[in-house]
């Protein structure tokens, strides 16, 4: 009887992170009351260790392990490194905020690390079941994080809505996967691809399965019309949790789409292109128009996210390497903008006060010109105004759409993005032309001050010199598809 141990090397970062999560829980149990910052330090150490391990195992070849269910390639390595950096920055931004609200505990950091582990599994999955396991690990962790403030009725309501709609989306996804399995006889992504390209399967069953899979993916991306959870979760959950939900999981969702639609169902691109066009248009229309009516900045940013995900889908519609790299570039830029924006929101918040109303940003330039300038760069970038990096993100996906022959779609996307300029510039007007409603001192800790400044300046630097980030995304796609 021959029994071969799997090659554990590609999964070393995941194994290390799982061990560290257990360490965070044990340390919090032992020293949580006396030293509440212990869990934070261990979480940062875990992310740094994962980064070192991933960097140490970098190699140009694609390696499959665990009976082909787990893959280590260039796309996985780069996306994981971006996830580590994003989660680490999110924890730095969130530390003071959650401390003021009494949730600086091992639960928050262990859930954040469990969610990170789910993202890593999603990014490296090469089997439908591995994809689903990673997705559920991420989702369940996010549901718990949203509900972490048990004394908040808004957070509890948001968590229930998130959970119910998430369970529905998971059902869609599982049903779609079962249809694909019924048609191809396999759940392995490589085998599914070969079966579809072979052409000896029921196309009708495949298309039905594809519809349910795209619906499930759309929920995870918060793309309309599966966006209902986003505004409520963004408004009800604490800003630290919203920052986590709106940043790193988008990178994992992009990896999920690449594994499932591009690598697994790439032979059916003619079918899912049409679906993505409908989702992209719907997302841009609903996101941009609904955002105008919002007075809560977190709810406005939720609709902004919906419109941005519609823009990101434009790159995938191209169904080629240039389109995929443009979509990846857009997601990375979006995450960078989201981190900075919610970093400012938490900076202006304080114990007993949430800076979640648009009026809270009146006169910010008089209170602190530097952070008003950082917020201006972030709003300009989200609107796609030069010289920020947002303009290149939009141009790259529009170029992919034009190359695919959808000129009308590119024109429509430009017109819809012009609507978005209004609600972003409205915040700039409030900061620079209105009188402040408070004179509360803005005094962040040193690490937050440095990271937030770097975050804002990166928006400007990548806008002037975008070539390196574009090249990174192109390299990741070319060496993985």
Coordinates of C-alpha atoms in Angstrom, one line a residue:
X1 CA 0.0 0.0 0.0
X2 CA 1.6 3.2 -1.2
X3 CA 0.9 6.3 0.8
X4 CA 2.6 9.6 0.1
X5 CA 2.6 12.6 2.4
X6 CA 1.5 15.8 0.6
X7 CA 3.9 18.6 0.0
X8 CA 3.2 20.9 2.9
X9 CA 5.5 23.7 1.7
X10 CA 2.9 25.6 -0.4
X11 CA 0.7 25.8 2.7
X12 CA 3.3 26.8 5.3
X13 CA 1.9 30.3 5.6
X14 CA -1.6 28.9 6.3
X15 CA -0.3 26.4 8.8
X16 CA 1.7 29.1 10.6
X17 CA -1.2 31.5 10.8
X18 CA -3.5 28.8 12.2
X19 CA -1.0 28.1 14.9
X20 CA -0.7 31.8 15.7
X21 CA -4.5 32.2 15.9
X22 CA -4.5 29.5 18.6
X23 CA -1.6 31.4 20.3
X24 CA -3.6 34.7 20.2
X25 CA -6.6 33.0 21.9
X26 CA -4.4 31.4 24.6
X27 CA -2.5 34.6 25.2
X28 CA -5.7 36.6 25.5
X29 CA -7.1 34.0 28.0
X30 CA -3.9 34.3 30.1
X31 CA -3.0 38.0 29.9
X32 CA -6.0 39.7 28.2
X33 CA -7.2 41.6 31.3
X34 CA -3.8 42.7 32.4
X35 CA -2.2 43.4 29.0
X36 CA -4.9 44.0 26.5
X37 CA -2.4 44.9 23.8
X38 CA -0.9 41.4 23.8
X39 CA -3.3 40.0 21.2
X40 CA -2.7 43.0 18.9
X41 CA 1.1 42.5 19.0
X42 CA 0.7 38.7 18.4
X43 CA -1.6 39.4 15.5
X44 CA 0.9 41.7 13.9
X45 CA 3.6 39.2 14.5
X46 CA 1.5 36.5 12.8
X47 CA 1.0 38.6 9.7
X48 CA 4.7 39.5 9.6
X49 CA 5.6 35.8 9.9
X50 CA 3.3 34.9 7.1
X51 CA 4.8 37.5 5.0
X52 CA 8.3 36.2 5.6
X53 CA 7.3 32.6 4.9
X54 CA 5.5 33.5 1.7
X55 CA 8.4 35.6 0.6
X56 CA 10.8 32.7 1.5
X57 CA 8.8 30.2 -0.6
X58 CA 8.5 32.4 -3.7
X59 CA 9.2 30.4 -6.9
X60 CA 8.2 30.9 -10.5
X61 CA 6.6 27.5 -11.0
X62 CA 3.0 26.5 -10.2
X63 CA 2.8 23.8 -7.5
X64 CA -0.3 21.8 -6.7
X65 CA -0.6 19.8 -3.5
X66 CA -3.2 18.1 -1.3
X67 CA -4.4 16.0 -4.3
X68 CA -4.5 19.0 -6.5
X69 CA -6.9 20.9 -4.2
X70 CA -4.4 23.6 -3.3
X71 CA -2.2 25.7 -5.6
X72 CA 0.8 27.9 -5.1
X73 CA 1.5 30.2 -8.0
X74 CA 2.6 33.8 -8.7
X75 CA -1.0 35.2 -8.4
X76 CA -1.5 33.5 -5.0
X77 CA 1.8 34.8 -3.6
X78 CA 1.2 38.4 -4.7
X79 CA -2.4 38.5 -3.5
X80 CA -1.4 37.0 -0.2
X81 CA 1.3 39.5 0.3
X82 CA -1.2 42.3 -0.4
X83 CA -3.7 40.7 2.0
X84 CA -1.0 40.6 4.8
X85 CA -0.1 44.3 4.3
X86 CA -3.8 45.4 4.1
X87 CA -4.8 43.5 7.3
X88 CA -1.8 44.8 9.2
X89 CA -2.5 48.4 8.3
X90 CA -6.2 47.9 9.1
X91 CA -5.3 46.6 12.6
X92 CA -3.0 49.7 13.2
X93 CA -5.8 52.1 12.1
X94 CA -8.3 50.2 14.3
X95 CA -6.4 49.9 17.5
X96 CA -7.3 53.2 19.2
X97 CA -10.9 53.1 17.9
X98 CA -11.7 49.6 19.3
X99 CA -9.9 50.4 22.5
X100 CA -12.1 53.4 23.1
X101 CA -15.2 51.2 22.5
X102 CA -14.1 48.3 24.8
X103 CA -13.5 45.7 22.1
X104 CA -9.7 45.7 22.1
X105 CA -9.7 41.9 22.9
X106 CA -8.5 38.6 21.6
X107 CA -11.8 38.0 20.0
X108 CA -11.4 40.8 17.5
X109 CA -7.9 39.9 16.5
X110 CA -8.5 36.1 16.4
X111 CA -11.5 36.6 14.2
X112 CA -9.5 39.0 12.0
X113 CA -6.8 36.3 11.6
X114 CA -9.3 33.5 11.0
X115 CA -10.8 35.7 8.2
X116 CA -7.3 36.2 6.8
X117 CA -6.8 32.5 6.8
X118 CA -10.0 32.1 4.9
X119 CA -8.8 34.6 2.3
X120 CA -5.5 32.8 1.9
X121 CA -7.3 29.5 1.3
X122 CA -9.6 31.2 -1.2
X123 CA -6.7 32.6 -3.1
X124 CA -4.8 29.3 -3.3
X125 CA -7.8 27.0 -4.0
X126 CA -7.8 24.8 -7.1
X127 CA -10.8 22.8 -6.2
X128 CA -14.5 23.8 -5.7
X129 CA -14.6 22.4 -2.2
X130 CA -11.4 24.3 -1.1
X131 CA -12.9 27.5 -2.6
X132 CA -16.0 27.0 -0.6
X133 CA -14.3 26.2 2.7
X134 CA -12.1 29.3 2.4
X135 CA -15.1 31.4 1.6
X136 CA -17.1 30.1 4.5
X137 CA -14.2 30.6 6.9
X138 CA -14.0 34.2 5.8
X139 CA -17.7 34.8 5.9
X140 CA -18.4 33.3 9.3
X141 CA -15.6 35.3 10.8
X142 CA -17.0 38.5 9.2
X143 CA -20.5 37.8 10.6
X144 CA -19.0 37.4 14.1
X145 CA -16.9 40.6 13.7
X146 CA -20.0 42.7 12.7
X147 CA -21.9 41.4 15.7
X148 CA -18.9 41.9 18.1
X149 CA -20.5 45.0 19.8
X150 CA -23.3 43.1 21.5
X151 CA -24.6 46.4 23.2
X152 CA -25.2 48.0 19.8
X153 CA -28.6 47.3 18.2
X154 CA -27.4 48.6 14.9
X155 CA -24.5 46.1 14.8
X156 CA -26.8 43.2 15.8
X157 CA -29.3 44.1 13.1
X158 CA -26.5 44.4 10.5
X159 CA -25.0 41.1 11.5
X160 CA -28.4 39.3 11.2
X161 CA -29.0 40.7 7.7
X162 CA -25.4 39.9 6.7
X163 CA -25.7 36.3 7.9
X164 CA -29.1 35.6 6.4
X165 CA -28.2 37.0 3.0
X166 CA -24.8 35.4 3.1
X167 CA -26.3 32.0 3.8
X168 CA -28.6 32.6 0.8
X169 CA -25.6 33.5 -1.4
X170 CA -23.7 30.4 -0.2
X171 CA -26.7 28.3 -1.1
X172 CA -26.6 29.8 -4.6
X173 CA -22.9 29.0 -4.9
X174 CA -23.2 25.5 -3.7
X175 CA -26.1 24.7 -6.0
X176 CA -24.2 26.1 -8.9
X177 CA -21.2 24.0 -8.0
X178 CA -23.4 20.9 -7.8
X179 CA -24.7 21.6 -11.3
X180 CA -21.2 21.9 -12.6
X181 CA -20.3 18.7 -10.9
X182 CA -23.3 17.0 -12.4
X183 CA -22.3 18.1 -15.9
X184 CA -18.5 17.5 -15.7
X185 CA -18.2 14.7 -13.0
X186 CA -15.5 16.6 -11.1
X187 CA -15.0 19.4 -8.6
X188 CA -11.3 19.9 -9.5
X189 CA -10.9 23.1 -11.4
X190 CA -8.4 21.7 -13.9
X191 CA -10.6 18.7 -14.6
X192 CA -13.7 20.9 -15.0
X193 CA -11.8 23.0 -17.6
X194 CA -10.8 19.9 -19.6
X195 CA -14.4 18.5 -19.5
X196 CA -15.9 21.8 -20.8
X197 CA -13.3 22.2 -23.5
X198 CA -14.0 18.5 -24.5
X199 CA -17.5 19.5 -25.4
X200 CA -19.2 16.2 -24.5
X201 CA -21.4 17.5 -21.7
X202 CA -24.8 19.0 -21.2
X203 CA -24.4 22.7 -22.0
X204 CA -27.8 23.6 -20.5
X205 CA -26.9 22.2 -17.1
X206 CA -23.6 24.1 -17.2
X207 CA -25.3 27.4 -18.0
X208 CA -27.8 27.0 -15.1
X209 CA -24.9 26.2 -12.8
X210 CA -23.0 29.2 -14.1
X211 CA -25.9 31.5 -13.3
X212 CA -26.1 30.4 -9.7
X213 CA -22.3 30.7 -9.3
X214 CA -22.2 34.2 -10.7
X215 CA -25.1 35.2 -8.3
X216 CA -23.1 33.9 -5.4
X217 CA -19.9 35.7 -6.5
X218 CA -21.9 38.9 -6.9
X219 CA -23.0 38.8 -3.3
X220 CA -19.4 38.5 -2.1
X221 CA -18.4 41.4 -4.3
X222 CA -21.4 43.4 -3.2
X223 CA -22.4 43.9 -6.8
X224 CA -26.0 44.9 -7.6
X225 CA -28.6 43.5 -7.5
X226 CA -27.0 41.4 -4.7
X227 CA -25.9 44.4 -2.8
X228 CA -28.6 44.7 -0.2
X229 CA -26.4 43.8 2.7
X230 CA -23.7 46.4 2.1
X231 CA -25.4 49.7 3.1
X232 CA -26.8 48.2 6.3
X233 CA -23.6 46.5 7.3
X234 CA -21.5 49.6 6.6
X235 CA -23.9 51.8 8.6
X236 CA -24.6 49.4 11.5
X237 CA -21.1 47.9 12.2
X238 CA -18.3 49.7 13.9
X239 CA -16.0 51.6 11.6
X240 CA -13.1 49.2 12.3
X241 CA -15.1 46.2 11.2
X242 CA -16.4 48.0 8.1
X243 CA -12.8 48.9 7.2
X244 CA -11.9 45.2 7.5
X245 CA -14.9 44.0 5.5
X246 CA -14.4 46.6 2.8
X247 CA -10.7 46.1 2.2
X248 CA -8.8 42.8 2.3
X249 CA -11.8 40.5 1.4
X250 CA -12.1 42.3 -1.9
X251 CA -8.6 41.0 -2.8
X252 CA -9.6 37.5 -1.9
X253 CA -12.8 37.9 -3.8
X254 CA -10.8 38.8 -6.9
X255 CA -8.7 35.7 -6.4
X256 CA -11.9 33.7 -6.0
X257 CA -13.3 35.0 -9.3
X258 CA -10.0 34.2 -11.1
X259 CA -9.9 30.6 -9.8
X260 CA -13.6 30.0 -10.4
X261 CA -14.6 31.9 -13.5
X262 CA -11.3 32.4 -15.4
X263 CA -9.4 29.2 -14.6
X264 CA -12.4 26.8 -14.0
X265 CA -15.0 28.2 -16.4
X266 CA -12.9 30.2 -18.8
X267 CA -14.1 28.1 -21.7
X268 CA -17.6 29.5 -21.0
X269 CA -16.4 33.2 -21.1
X270 CA -18.9 33.9 -23.8
X271 CA -21.7 33.1 -21.4
X272 CA -20.5 34.8 -18.2
X273 CA -19.4 37.9 -20.1
X274 CA -23.0 38.8 -20.7
X275 CA -23.9 38.2 -17.1
X276 CA -21.0 40.4 -15.9
X277 CA -22.1 43.2 -18.2
X278 CA -25.6 43.3 -16.6
X279 CA -24.0 43.2 -13.1
X280 CA -21.5 46.0 -14.0
X281 CA -24.2 48.3 -15.4
X282 CA -26.6 47.7 -12.6
X283 CA -23.9 48.2 -9.9
X284 CA -22.7 51.5 -11.5
X285 CA -26.3 52.8 -11.9
X286 CA -27.5 51.9 -8.4
X287 CA -24.3 52.7 -6.6
X288 CA -23.7 56.1 -8.0
X289 CA -27.3 57.3 -7.9
X290 CA -28.2 56.0 -4.5
X291 CA -24.9 57.5 -3.0
X292 CA -26.1 61.0 -3.8
X293 CA -29.0 60.8 -1.4
X294 CA -27.0 59.6 1.6
X295 CA -26.2 61.8 4.6
X296 CA -24.2 59.1 6.4
X297 CA -20.7 58.9 5.0
X298 CA -20.4 55.1 5.8
X299 CA -23.6 54.4 3.9
X300 CA -22.5 56.6 1.1
X301 CA -19.2 54.7 0.9
X302 CA -21.2 51.4 0.8
X303 CA -22.9 52.6 -2.4
X304 CA -19.6 53.9 -3.6
X305 CA -18.2 50.4 -3.1
X306 CA -21.1 48.9 -5.2
X307 CA -20.2 51.3 -8.1
X308 CA -16.5 50.5 -7.8
X309 CA -17.2 46.8 -8.0
X310 CA -19.2 47.4 -11.1
X311 CA -16.2 49.2 -12.6
X312 CA -13.9 46.3 -11.6
X313 CA -16.2 43.9 -13.4
X314 CA -15.6 45.8 -16.6
X315 CA -12.0 44.5 -16.6
X316 CA -13.1 40.9 -16.3
X317 CA -15.5 41.4 -19.2
X318 CA -12.5 41.7 -21.5
X319 CA -11.8 38.0 -20.8
X320 CA -8.1 38.3 -21.6
X321 CA -4.8 38.9 -19.7
X322 CA -5.0 42.7 -20.2
X323 CA -8.5 42.8 -18.8
X324 CA -7.7 40.6 -15.8
X325 CA -4.6 42.6 -14.9
X326 CA -6.7 45.9 -15.2
X327 CA -9.3 44.4 -12.9
X328 CA -6.6 43.4 -10.4
X329 CA -5.0 46.9 -10.6
X330 CA -8.5 48.4 -9.9
X331 CA -9.0 46.2 -6.9
X332 CA -5.6 47.0 -5.4
X333 CA -6.2 50.7 -5.9
X334 CA -9.7 50.4 -4.4
X335 CA -8.4 48.7 -1.3
X336 CA -5.7 51.5 -0.9
X337 CA -8.4 54.2 -1.1
X338 CA -10.8 52.4 1.3
X339 CA -8.0 52.0 3.9
X340 CA -7.2 55.7 3.8
X341 CA -10.8 56.8 3.9
X342 CA -11.9 54.7 6.8
X343 CA -8.6 55.6 8.5
X344 CA -9.7 59.2 8.4
X345 CA -13.2 58.3 9.7
X346 CA -11.7 56.5 12.7
X347 CA -9.2 59.3 13.3
X348 CA -12.0 61.8 13.6
X349 CA -14.1 59.5 15.8
X350 CA -13.6 59.4 19.5
X351 CA -15.0 57.8 22.6
X352 CA -18.8 58.3 22.5
X353 CA -18.7 59.9 19.0
X354 CA -18.8 58.4 15.5
X355 CA -17.7 60.7 12.7
X356 CA -20.2 59.1 10.3
X357 CA -22.3 62.1 9.3
X358 CA -21.2 64.3 6.3
X359 CA -21.6 67.3 8.5
X360 CA -18.9 66.0 10.8
X361 CA -16.4 66.9 8.1
X362 CA -17.3 70.5 7.9
X363 CA -14.3 72.8 8.3
X364 CA -11.8 69.9 8.6
X365 CA -9.2 72.1 6.8
X366 CA -9.3 74.6 9.6
X367 CA -9.0 71.9 12.3
X368 CA -6.2 70.0 10.6
X369 CA -5.1 71.0 7.1
X370 CA -2.9 67.9 6.6
X371 CA -5.6 65.3 7.2
X372 CA -8.0 67.4 5.1
X373 CA -5.5 67.2 2.3
X374 CA -5.2 63.4 2.7
X375 CA -9.0 63.1 2.5
X376 CA -9.0 65.4 -0.5
X377 CA -6.5 63.1 -2.3
X378 CA -8.7 60.0 -1.4
X379 CA -11.9 61.6 -2.7
X380 CA -10.2 62.8 -5.9
X381 CA -8.9 59.3 -6.4
X382 CA -12.3 57.7 -5.9
X383 CA -13.8 60.1 -8.3
X384 CA -11.0 59.5 -10.9
X385 CA -9.5 63.0 -10.9
X386 CA -5.9 63.5 -11.9
X387 CA -3.2 63.3 -10.6
X388 CA -4.4 60.6 -8.3
X389 CA -4.1 56.9 -9.1
X390 CA -7.9 56.5 -9.4
X391 CA -7.8 57.9 -12.9
X392 CA -5.4 55.2 -14.1
X393 CA -7.5 52.5 -12.4
X394 CA -10.6 53.7 -14.4
X395 CA -8.7 54.2 -17.6
X396 CA -7.2 50.7 -17.4
X397 CA -10.6 48.9 -17.2
X398 CA -12.1 51.2 -19.8
X399 CA -9.2 50.3 -22.1
X400 CA -9.9 46.6 -21.5
X401 CA -13.6 47.2 -22.4
X402 CA -12.8 49.1 -25.6
X403 CA -10.3 46.3 -26.6
X404 CA -13.1 43.8 -26.2
X405 CA -15.3 45.8 -28.6
X406 CA -17.8 47.2 -26.1
X407 CA -17.5 50.8 -27.0
X408 CA -21.0 51.6 -25.8
X409 CA -20.3 50.1 -22.4
X410 CA -17.2 52.3 -22.0
X411 CA -19.2 55.4 -22.8
X412 CA -21.9 54.4 -20.4
X413 CA -19.3 53.8 -17.7
X414 CA -17.8 57.2 -18.1
X415 CA -21.2 58.9 -17.9
X416 CA -22.1 57.0 -14.8
X417 CA -18.7 57.8 -13.2
X418 CA -19.4 61.5 -13.7
X419 CA -22.4 61.2 -11.4
X420 CA -20.0 59.8 -8.7
X421 CA -17.8 63.0 -8.9
X422 CA -20.7 64.9 -7.3
X423 CA -20.8 63.1 -4.0
X424 CA -17.1 62.8 -3.6
X425 CA -16.5 66.5 -4.3
X426 CA -19.3 67.3 -1.8
X427 CA -17.1 66.1 1.0
X428 CA -14.2 68.3 -0.3
X429 CA -16.6 71.3 -0.3
X430 CA -17.6 70.6 3.3
X431 CA -13.9 70.3 4.4
X432 CA -12.7 73.5 2.7
X433 CA -15.7 75.9 2.5
X434 CA -17.8 75.2 5.5
X435 CA -17.4 76.3 9.2
X436 CA -16.4 73.5 11.6
X437 CA -19.0 72.3 14.0
X438 CA -16.4 71.2 16.6
X439 CA -13.0 72.2 17.7
X440 CA -12.0 68.7 19.1
X441 CA -8.3 68.1 18.8
X442 CA -7.1 65.5 16.2
X443 CA -4.1 63.8 17.7
X444 CA -3.4 60.3 16.4
X445 CA -0.7 58.0 17.7
X446 CA 2.7 58.0 15.9
X447 CA 2.2 54.8 13.9
X448 CA -1.3 55.9 12.7
X449 CA 0.0 59.3 11.8
X450 CA 2.9 57.8 9.7
X451 CA 0.8 55.1 8.0
X452 CA -2.2 57.4 7.2
X453 CA 0.2 60.0 5.7
X454 CA 1.9 57.3 3.7
X455 CA -1.5 55.9 2.6
X456 CA -2.6 59.3 1.3
X457 CA 0.8 60.1 -0.4
X458 CA 0.8 56.6 -2.0
X459 CA -2.5 57.6 -3.8
X460 CA -0.6 60.6 -5.2
X461 CA 2.7 58.8 -5.9
X462 CA 1.0 55.9 -7.8
X463 CA -1.0 58.5 -9.7
X464 CA 2.2 60.1 -11.0
X465 CA 4.2 56.9 -11.3
X466 CA 1.6 54.0 -11.8
X467 CA 3.9 51.8 -13.9
X468 CA 5.3 49.7 -11.0
X469 CA 1.9 48.8 -9.6
X470 CA 0.5 48.1 -13.1
X471 CA 3.6 45.9 -13.9
X472 CA 3.1 43.9 -10.7
X473 CA -0.5 43.1 -11.6
X474 CA 0.4 42.2 -15.2
X475 CA 3.2 40.0 -14.0
X476 CA 0.8 38.2 -11.5
X477 CA -1.7 37.5 -14.2
X478 CA 0.7 36.5 -17.0
X479 CA 2.4 33.9 -14.8
X480 CA -0.8 32.4 -13.4
X481 CA -3.3 32.1 -16.3

